[in-house]
Amino acid sequence: MFRNYVVIAFRNLWKHKLFSFINIVGLASGIMVCLLALIDIKGAFDYGNFHPNADRTYRILTDVTSNDNQTAAFATTPLPLADGLKREYGFVEKTTRVIREYAEFTVDQKKLGDYYCAVDPGFFTILGYKLATGQPATEPHTAVLTPQTAEKFFGLSNPIGKVIHTKEFGSITITGVFKELPTRSHLRFGLVISMPTLLTENRKQLQTDWKQYTNGYTYVLLKKGATVAQLEKVLPTIAARATKDIRFKSEKGYTFRAQSMTRLSPSREDLEMGTWEQTWGKLATEMAVGLLTLLLAVFNYVNLTLARSLSRAREVGIRKVSGAVRWQLMGQFMSESVVLSLFALGVAYLLLMLIEPMPFVQQWLIGGVKLNTKLWAVFVGFSVLTGLLAGFVPARVLSGFRPAQVLRSQTGLKVFKGITLRKSLIVAQFAIALIAMIALVSMARQQHYMATADYGFRSERILNIPLNNVPYQRLANELNRIPGVERVSATSELFGSHGGDLRRVRRQKSGGDSVVAFTTAIDPHFIDNMDLTLLAGQNLPEMAADTIGEGSLGRFVLVNEEAVKAFRMGNPREVVGQSLWLNDSTEVQIAGVIKDFRFTTFNWPIKPLILKYQPKRFRYANVRIAEGTTDATLAGVQRVWKSLNPREPFAGEWYSDFLYKRHSHEDDVNFMGLLTALAFSIACLGLLGMVTYTTETRVKEVGIRKVMGAEVRQIIWLLSWDFVKLLLIAGAIAIPLGYLAGMAFLINFAYHVSIGFETLGGCIGLLLGLGGLTIGFRTYRAALSNPADSLRSE
């Protein structure tokens, strides 16, 4: 019997090729998005499965209670906790700490930035990071590299025994290289350095400081036979003892709890200072998007199957008269749906291979996840389930027809007040697709706005050159000799990005309220070079910066208007000459006040900013090039760079290009555009099938009307109007919901675009355009048909 079901299913699919094509392509698009989500879900559960003894390894979390009784969970802990657990409790076998930070490393006179983890010796055994070559980094000033960092730092040569340099820790010797990880890890880093390397003077106090709970992560390996209940029992006692004499400013205190490594990913809660594990919310969102796309395709299948209900109803009537029972008829229809869904799975896999190279897909969805037999079994099972669910409603409806109903043609299925289910599904399809498009357009417009907006400083014809260990003043002297270079300045941070270093600033050395401000190092030429406006006071003093130390110029700073407001200093003129204290140790004098400009991302409103002369922090040279001389001047700049640093490739970048790349997020927008295009494609394919079927059932009506003198345009309007009404209804439903969806994204930005006619009108126009083309294509062909052909059988 099952074999007969399959044979008949193939015959029906082949007989109705257009409808089969529409259903297969639609289901394949939805299944492809679901496959991406399933792959990422598998990857989330695979996180860290290379850790040995994961069942008795725990990460300690810190639950912090604020003064207003709000509790926040931190993935980090105070650094002394690990030693205390190992020293005082016999059920603890080993502990290790991990401190994750970013630093610049000098390798063969090249400055390369990367994230590093400072770790205890137990890191290599507790967490199971294996080495391909060399030895673990356990001695002071030693490090182990990942394969990617080893290649970035040293190319294809053997890195073991070679030395890298950092400003804070000095020289570090490479002792080993990690193996490639079999799966993704919740810790991501370019290299691991030994914890004793961090024992510099300014870091020693952190090793015994119980007040700072955000510095590092603590992992505990319990002895065999020990239980997590033993660990959980002592953690509150440790926290109470450690915080007994501590006076917090904004917290009441904290306590600890254990998180099993087997439950690290997917994360069941959002942790402050969290690592890279997946969260249930992200996975649920991905799966919801996939199921929503698949739902649109299922709508198509239900729609087109019910549209052909009259011809299938006659089949049902004949088979029932022959003795078939309802469950047999349902089995037949659902087997057709399953066969079609399995075809769609094959097409979905081909689509998956097509989009796999997309950066967004590689980074977030299928990076590092391998397809295996178990995953394929899940895919096939999911596809079969999709086919069964998609076919259930049509099978239930069609198998319920009675022969008497068929003869009276009473096969129309009503939802309410004469609106058919088929029309409702078309409206739902286009409404969902339009909501997604409005949200996407709002996102894309915001990204473009941030990438091209006026930040308040000059970005056109400004060339940013990373210094990479080249003395700034020497480079500036050479560049100023090039015809076409108008001015050269230096900065520690490119504005329009992260904003610079955060420091706590006070008006008095001790006491009084402090303000967190961004601090950026600049030279005296920066203000004029970037067209910043000085509202009061004067620029940093014009001195021969190359002949003096930081001390002369470094005692003067410039502040922005927001800093004046934050310190409640009055108007900008009253501020000039007043003093500020940076980190309670450095007194500076305000030389001038500059007009506010956007130096961070658009997520935040303008923050307090302090500009200070600090040559040791300079990382970029800003070269202003005269209009009309771009190509010739750029060639000269490259020659100068080559002469000063022949080993390092020229990495200059136009400021406008930097802002565009930083904020456009093209990969994200392209991927969201792909999903929206799939939704519209599925909806349009479904509409095409419905219009095709409707025009075929009205072909004799069209013939009669043409014989009676109806014009082509009148027939097109007659056939199209019912479907145009559905598009208008979908638009009316989608506009308010799409507006809310777009605003839910835009509200995260302090400065954002509005959702007006240009967004809503454009999306509605595209909806009507695509829908109109789909409808017009089929109705125009039907209107041009020869009446003699359609009326020949009458």
Coordinates of C-alpha atoms in Angstrom, one line a residue, residues 110-545:
K110 CA 55.4 45.2 13.6
K111 CA 52.5 46.1 16.0
L112 CA 49.8 43.5 16.0
G113 CA 46.8 43.6 18.3
D114 CA 45.1 40.5 19.6
Y115 CA 43.1 39.1 22.6
Y116 CA 45.0 37.1 25.1
C117 CA 44.2 35.1 28.2
A118 CA 46.4 35.0 31.3
V119 CA 46.0 31.6 32.9
D120 CA 47.2 29.4 35.7
P121 CA 49.0 26.1 35.0
G122 CA 45.8 24.2 35.7
F123 CA 44.2 25.8 32.6
F124 CA 45.8 23.2 30.3
T125 CA 44.6 20.2 32.2
I126 CA 41.2 21.3 33.6
L127 CA 39.9 22.8 30.3
G128 CA 41.8 20.4 28.0
Y129 CA 43.3 22.8 25.5
K130 CA 45.9 20.5 23.7
L131 CA 49.2 21.6 22.2
A132 CA 50.3 20.6 18.8
T133 CA 53.9 21.4 19.5
G134 CA 56.0 22.8 22.5
Q135 CA 55.2 23.1 26.2
P136 CA 52.5 24.9 28.2
A137 CA 53.1 28.4 29.3
T138 CA 53.7 28.1 33.1
E139 CA 56.9 30.2 33.7
P140 CA 56.8 34.0 33.9
H141 CA 56.9 35.8 30.5
T142 CA 55.9 32.7 28.4
A143 CA 53.0 32.3 26.0
V144 CA 51.3 29.7 23.8
L145 CA 49.8 30.8 20.4
T146 CA 46.8 29.5 18.5
P147 CA 47.6 28.3 15.0
Q148 CA 46.0 31.4 13.5
T149 CA 48.0 33.8 15.7
A150 CA 51.2 31.9 15.1
E151 CA 50.7 32.4 11.3
K152 CA 49.8 36.1 11.8
F153 CA 52.8 36.8 14.0
F154 CA 55.5 34.6 12.3
G155 CA 54.1 33.4 9.0
L156 CA 55.1 29.8 8.2
S157 CA 58.2 29.7 10.4
N158 CA 58.4 27.9 13.7
P159 CA 57.4 30.3 16.5
I160 CA 58.7 28.3 19.4
G161 CA 61.5 30.1 21.1
K162 CA 60.8 33.4 19.4
V163 CA 60.0 36.5 21.4
I164 CA 57.2 39.1 21.2
H165 CA 57.1 42.3 23.1
T166 CA 54.4 44.3 25.0
K167 CA 54.5 47.7 26.5
E168 CA 53.2 46.5 29.9
F169 CA 54.9 43.1 30.3
G170 CA 58.0 43.4 28.3
S171 CA 59.4 40.4 26.4
I172 CA 57.4 37.2 26.2
T173 CA 58.9 33.9 24.9
I174 CA 56.7 31.5 22.8
T175 CA 56.8 28.0 24.3
G176 CA 54.1 26.2 22.2
V177 CA 51.3 26.2 19.7
F178 CA 47.7 24.9 20.4
K179 CA 46.0 22.2 18.3
E180 CA 43.0 23.2 16.3
L181 CA 39.9 22.9 18.4
P182 CA 37.5 20.2 17.3
T183 CA 34.5 22.4 18.2
R184 CA 33.9 26.1 19.1
S185 CA 34.8 27.2 22.6
H186 CA 33.3 29.7 25.0
L187 CA 36.7 31.3 25.4
R188 CA 38.2 33.0 22.3
F189 CA 41.7 34.3 22.3
G190 CA 44.8 34.6 20.0
L191 CA 47.3 33.6 22.6
V192 CA 47.6 32.4 26.3
I193 CA 50.2 33.9 28.6
S194 CA 51.2 32.6 32.0
M195 CA 49.6 34.2 35.0
P196 CA 52.9 35.1 36.7
T197 CA 53.6 37.4 33.7
L198 CA 50.8 39.6 35.0
L199 CA 52.5 40.1 38.4
T200 CA 53.6 43.7 37.6
E201 CA 53.5 46.3 40.3
N202 CA 50.1 47.8 39.3
R203 CA 48.5 44.3 39.1
K204 CA 49.8 42.6 42.2
Q205 CA 47.1 44.0 44.4
L206 CA 44.4 42.5 42.2
Q207 CA 45.6 39.0 43.2
T208 CA 44.3 39.6 46.7
D209 CA 41.5 42.1 46.1
W210 CA 38.1 40.6 46.9
K211 CA 36.3 43.9 46.1
Q212 CA 36.9 43.6 42.3
Y213 CA 34.7 40.8 41.0
T214 CA 35.0 41.6 37.2
N215 CA 38.7 40.8 36.6
G216 CA 38.7 37.1 35.7
Y217 CA 37.0 33.8 35.5
T218 CA 37.4 30.9 38.0
Y219 CA 37.1 27.2 37.1
V220 CA 37.0 24.4 39.6
L221 CA 37.7 20.7 39.1
L222 CA 36.2 18.5 41.9
K223 CA 37.7 15.3 43.0
K224 CA 36.1 12.0 41.9
G225 CA 33.2 11.2 44.3
A226 CA 32.8 14.8 45.3
T227 CA 29.4 16.5 44.7
V228 CA 28.4 19.9 43.5
A229 CA 26.3 20.2 46.7
Q230 CA 29.6 20.3 48.7
L231 CA 30.8 23.2 46.6
E232 CA 27.5 25.1 46.7
K233 CA 27.4 24.8 50.4
V234 CA 30.8 26.5 51.0
L235 CA 30.5 29.3 48.4
P236 CA 28.1 31.6 50.4
T237 CA 30.4 31.2 53.4
I238 CA 33.4 32.3 51.4
A239 CA 31.5 35.3 50.0
A240 CA 30.3 36.4 53.4
R241 CA 33.8 36.1 54.9
A242 CA 35.4 38.0 52.0
T243 CA 33.0 40.9 51.9
K244 CA 32.7 41.3 55.7
D245 CA 35.0 44.4 55.9
I246 CA 34.5 45.7 52.3
R247 CA 32.6 48.9 51.8
F248 CA 31.1 49.0 48.3
K249 CA 29.9 52.2 46.6
S250 CA 26.9 51.0 44.6
E251 CA 26.6 47.3 45.7
K252 CA 25.3 45.8 48.9
G253 CA 27.4 42.7 48.3
Y254 CA 27.7 39.5 46.4
T255 CA 27.6 35.8 46.6
F256 CA 28.9 32.9 44.5
R257 CA 27.3 29.9 42.8
A258 CA 28.6 27.1 40.6
Q259 CA 27.8 26.6 36.9
S260 CA 28.5 23.2 35.4
M261 CA 30.5 23.1 32.3
T262 CA 27.9 20.7 30.8
R263 CA 25.3 23.5 31.1
L264 CA 27.5 26.3 29.9
S265 CA 26.0 26.3 26.4
P266 CA 23.3 27.1 25.5
S267 CA 23.3 29.7 28.2
R268 CA 20.1 29.7 30.3
E269 CA 20.7 33.3 31.5
D270 CA 22.3 36.5 30.3
L271 CA 25.6 37.0 32.3
E272 CA 27.4 40.2 32.7
M273 CA 31.0 39.9 31.5
G274 CA 29.9 36.7 29.7
T275 CA 32.0 34.7 27.3
W276 CA 31.2 33.5 23.8
E277 CA 28.7 30.7 24.6
Q278 CA 25.4 30.7 22.7
T279 CA 22.2 31.8 24.5
W280 CA 18.7 30.2 24.4
G281 CA 17.3 33.5 23.3
K282 CA 19.5 33.7 20.2
L283 CA 18.8 30.1 19.2
A284 CA 15.0 30.6 19.7
T285 CA 15.1 33.7 17.5
E286 CA 16.9 31.9 14.8
M287 CA 14.6 28.9 14.9
A288 CA 11.5 31.3 15.0
V289 CA 12.8 33.1 11.8
G290 CA 13.3 29.7 10.1
L291 CA 9.9 28.4 11.1
L292 CA 8.2 31.6 10.0
T293 CA 9.8 31.3 6.6
L294 CA 8.8 27.7 6.4
L295 CA 5.3 28.6 7.5
L296 CA 5.0 30.9 4.5
A297 CA 5.9 28.0 2.3
V298 CA 3.4 25.7 4.1
F299 CA 0.7 28.4 3.4
N300 CA 1.6 28.0 -0.3
Y301 CA 1.2 24.2 -0.2
V302 CA -2.2 24.4 1.7
N303 CA -3.3 27.2 -0.7
L304 CA -2.5 25.4 -3.9
T305 CA -3.7 22.1 -2.8
L306 CA -7.0 23.5 -1.7
A307 CA -7.2 25.5 -4.9
R308 CA -7.2 22.3 -6.8
S309 CA -9.8 20.9 -4.4
L310 CA -12.5 20.4 -7.0
S311 CA -10.4 18.0 -9.2
R312 CA -9.1 16.2 -6.1
A313 CA -12.6 16.1 -4.7
R314 CA -13.8 14.1 -7.7
E315 CA -10.9 11.7 -7.1
V316 CA -12.0 11.4 -3.5
G317 CA -15.6 10.7 -4.5
I318 CA -14.6 8.0 -7.0
R319 CA -12.3 6.3 -4.4
K320 CA -14.9 6.5 -1.7
V321 CA -17.5 4.9 -4.0
S322 CA -14.9 2.1 -4.6
G323 CA -14.6 1.4 -0.9
A324 CA -11.7 3.6 0.3
V325 CA -12.0 4.8 3.9
R326 CA -10.9 8.2 5.2
W327 CA -7.6 7.3 6.8
Q328 CA -6.5 5.7 3.5
L329 CA -7.3 8.9 1.6
M330 CA -5.5 11.0 4.2
G331 CA -2.5 8.6 3.9
Q332 CA -2.4 9.2 0.2
F333 CA -2.5 13.0 0.4
M334 CA 0.0 13.1 3.2
S335 CA 2.4 10.8 1.4
E336 CA 2.3 13.2 -1.5
S337 CA 3.2 16.0 0.9
V338 CA 6.1 14.0 2.4
V339 CA 7.6 13.1 -1.1
L340 CA 7.4 16.8 -2.1
S341 CA 9.1 17.8 1.2
L342 CA 11.9 15.3 0.7
F343 CA 12.5 16.8 -2.8
A344 CA 12.5 20.2 -1.1
L345 CA 15.2 19.0 1.3
G346 CA 17.5 18.2 -1.6
V347 CA 16.9 21.7 -3.1
A348 CA 17.4 23.2 0.3
Y349 CA 20.8 21.6 0.7
L350 CA 21.8 23.0 -2.7
L351 CA 20.7 26.4 -1.6
L352 CA 22.6 26.0 1.7
M353 CA 25.8 25.2 -0.3
L354 CA 25.2 28.3 -2.4
I355 CA 25.0 30.7 0.6
E356 CA 27.6 29.0 2.8
P357 CA 30.4 31.3 1.7
M358 CA 28.5 34.4 3.0
P359 CA 30.5 35.9 5.9
F360 CA 27.5 36.2 8.1
V361 CA 26.6 32.5 7.6
Q362 CA 30.2 31.4 8.3
Q363 CA 30.6 33.6 11.4
W364 CA 27.3 33.0 13.2
L365 CA 25.7 29.8 11.9
I366 CA 27.8 27.1 10.3
G367 CA 31.3 28.1 11.3
G368 CA 33.1 25.0 12.6
V369 CA 30.1 22.7 12.5
K370 CA 30.5 19.5 10.4
L371 CA 27.6 17.7 8.8
N372 CA 27.5 14.1 10.0
T373 CA 25.1 11.2 9.9
K374 CA 23.2 12.2 13.1
L375 CA 22.7 15.7 11.7
W376 CA 21.5 14.4 8.4
A377 CA 19.0 12.1 10.2
V378 CA 17.7 15.2 12.0
F379 CA 17.4 17.0 8.6
V380 CA 15.4 14.1 7.1
G381 CA 13.2 13.7 10.2
F382 CA 12.5 17.5 10.1
S383 CA 11.7 17.3 6.4
V384 CA 9.3 14.4 6.9
L385 CA 7.6 16.2 9.9
T386 CA 7.3 19.3 7.7
G387 CA 5.6 17.3 5.0
L388 CA 3.2 15.6 7.4
L389 CA 2.2 19.0 9.0
A390 CA 1.9 20.7 5.7
G391 CA -0.2 17.9 4.3
F392 CA -2.5 17.4 7.3
V393 CA -4.9 20.3 6.6
P394 CA -5.4 19.6 2.9
A395 CA -5.6 15.8 3.6
R396 CA -8.2 16.4 6.3
V397 CA -10.3 18.7 4.1
L398 CA -10.0 16.7 0.9
S399 CA -10.7 13.3 2.5
G400 CA -13.8 14.7 4.1
F401 CA -15.6 15.5 0.9
R402 CA -18.7 13.6 0.1
P403 CA -19.7 12.6 -3.4
A404 CA -22.9 14.6 -3.1
Q405 CA -20.8 17.7 -2.2
V406 CA -18.6 17.1 -5.3
L407 CA -21.7 17.0 -7.6
R408 CA -22.9 20.3 -6.2
S409 CA -19.4 21.8 -6.3
Q410 CA -19.6 22.7 -2.6
T411 CA -15.9 22.5 -2.0
G412 CA -15.2 26.1 -0.9
L413 CA -13.8 26.2 2.6
K414 CA -14.9 29.2 4.6
V415 CA -13.2 30.8 7.6
F416 CA -15.6 33.5 8.5
K417 CA -18.1 35.8 6.7
G418 CA -17.3 34.6 3.2
I419 CA -13.5 35.1 3.4
T420 CA -12.0 31.9 2.2
L421 CA -9.0 30.2 3.8
R422 CA -7.0 30.5 0.6
K423 CA -7.4 34.3 0.6
S424 CA -6.6 34.5 4.3
L425 CA -3.3 32.7 3.7
I426 CA -2.3 35.0 0.8
V427 CA -3.0 38.0 3.0
A428 CA -0.9 36.4 5.8
Q429 CA 2.0 35.6 3.5
F430 CA 2.3 39.1 2.1
A431 CA 1.7 40.8 5.4
I432 CA 4.5 38.8 7.1
A433 CA 6.9 39.5 4.1
L434 CA 6.0 43.2 4.2
I435 CA 6.6 43.5 8.0
A436 CA 10.0 41.9 7.5
M437 CA 10.8 44.3 4.6
I438 CA 9.8 47.4 6.6
A439 CA 12.0 46.3 9.5
L440 CA 14.9 45.5 7.1
V441 CA 14.7 48.8 5.3
S442 CA 14.6 50.6 8.6
M443 CA 17.8 48.7 9.7
A444 CA 19.5 49.3 6.3
R445 CA 18.7 53.0 6.4
Q446 CA 20.0 53.3 10.0
Q447 CA 23.2 51.6 9.0
H448 CA 23.7 53.8 6.0
Y449 CA 22.9 56.9 8.1
M450 CA 25.6 55.9 10.6
A451 CA 28.1 55.1 7.8
T452 CA 27.6 58.4 5.9
A453 CA 26.3 60.9 8.5
D454 CA 28.0 64.1 9.5
Y455 CA 29.8 63.3 12.7
G456 CA 30.9 66.9 13.3
F457 CA 34.5 66.4 12.3
R458 CA 36.1 66.2 8.8
S459 CA 36.3 62.8 7.2
E460 CA 36.6 63.6 3.5
R461 CA 40.2 63.6 2.1
I462 CA 41.6 62.5 5.5
L463 CA 44.0 59.6 5.2
N464 CA 44.5 57.6 8.5
I465 CA 47.8 55.8 8.7
P466 CA 48.5 53.3 11.6
L467 CA 51.9 54.2 12.9
N468 CA 53.0 50.6 13.7
N469 CA 56.1 51.6 15.7
V470 CA 57.1 54.4 13.2
P471 CA 58.0 57.6 15.2
Y472 CA 55.2 60.0 14.5
Q473 CA 57.1 63.2 14.3
R474 CA 59.6 61.7 11.8
L475 CA 56.7 60.5 9.7
A476 CA 54.9 63.9 9.9
N477 CA 58.1 65.8 8.9
E478 CA 58.4 63.6 5.8
L479 CA 54.8 63.8 4.9
N480 CA 54.6 67.6 5.2
R481 CA 57.2 67.8 2.4
I482 CA 54.9 66.1 -0.1
P483 CA 53.0 68.5 -2.4
G484 CA 49.3 68.0 -1.8
V485 CA 49.6 67.3 1.9
E486 CA 47.8 70.2 3.7
R487 CA 48.3 69.2 7.3
V488 CA 49.3 66.2 9.4
S489 CA 48.1 65.4 12.9
A490 CA 48.2 62.5 15.4
T491 CA 45.6 60.7 17.5
S492 CA 45.3 57.6 19.7
E493 CA 41.8 56.8 18.6
L494 CA 39.8 57.1 15.4
F495 CA 36.7 59.0 16.2
G496 CA 33.3 57.5 15.1
S497 CA 34.2 54.1 16.7
H498 CA 34.7 53.2 20.4
G499 CA 35.6 56.7 21.6
G500 CA 38.9 56.2 23.4
D501 CA 39.9 55.2 26.9
L502 CA 37.5 55.6 29.8
R503 CA 38.9 57.4 32.8
R504 CA 37.3 58.6 36.1
V505 CA 37.8 62.4 36.3
R506 CA 37.3 64.6 39.4
R507 CA 37.3 68.4 40.0
Q508 CA 39.3 67.9 43.2
K509 CA 42.1 65.4 44.0
S510 CA 40.0 63.8 46.7
G511 CA 36.4 64.0 47.5
G512 CA 33.6 65.2 45.4
D513 CA 31.7 63.5 42.6
S514 CA 33.6 61.9 39.7
V515 CA 32.6 61.7 36.1
V516 CA 33.6 58.9 33.7
A517 CA 35.0 60.6 30.5
F518 CA 36.5 59.4 27.3
T519 CA 40.2 60.4 26.9
T520 CA 42.0 60.6 23.6
A521 CA 45.6 61.6 22.9
I522 CA 46.1 64.2 20.1
D523 CA 48.7 66.6 19.0
P524 CA 48.2 70.4 18.7
H525 CA 47.4 70.2 14.9
F526 CA 44.5 67.8 15.3
I527 CA 41.8 70.4 16.0
D528 CA 42.5 72.4 12.8
N529 CA 43.1 69.3 10.8
M530 CA 39.7 67.7 11.7
D531 CA 37.8 71.0 11.4
L532 CA 36.7 71.0 15.1
T533 CA 35.2 74.2 16.5
L534 CA 36.8 75.9 19.5
L535 CA 34.1 77.6 21.5
A536 CA 36.3 79.2 24.3
G537 CA 39.9 79.4 25.3
Q538 CA 42.6 78.3 23.0
N539 CA 44.0 75.1 21.3
L540 CA 46.7 73.1 22.9
P541 CA 49.8 75.3 23.0
E542 CA 51.7 75.4 19.7
M543 CA 55.2 74.2 20.7
A544 CA 57.8 72.2 19.0
A545 CA 56.2 68.9 20.1

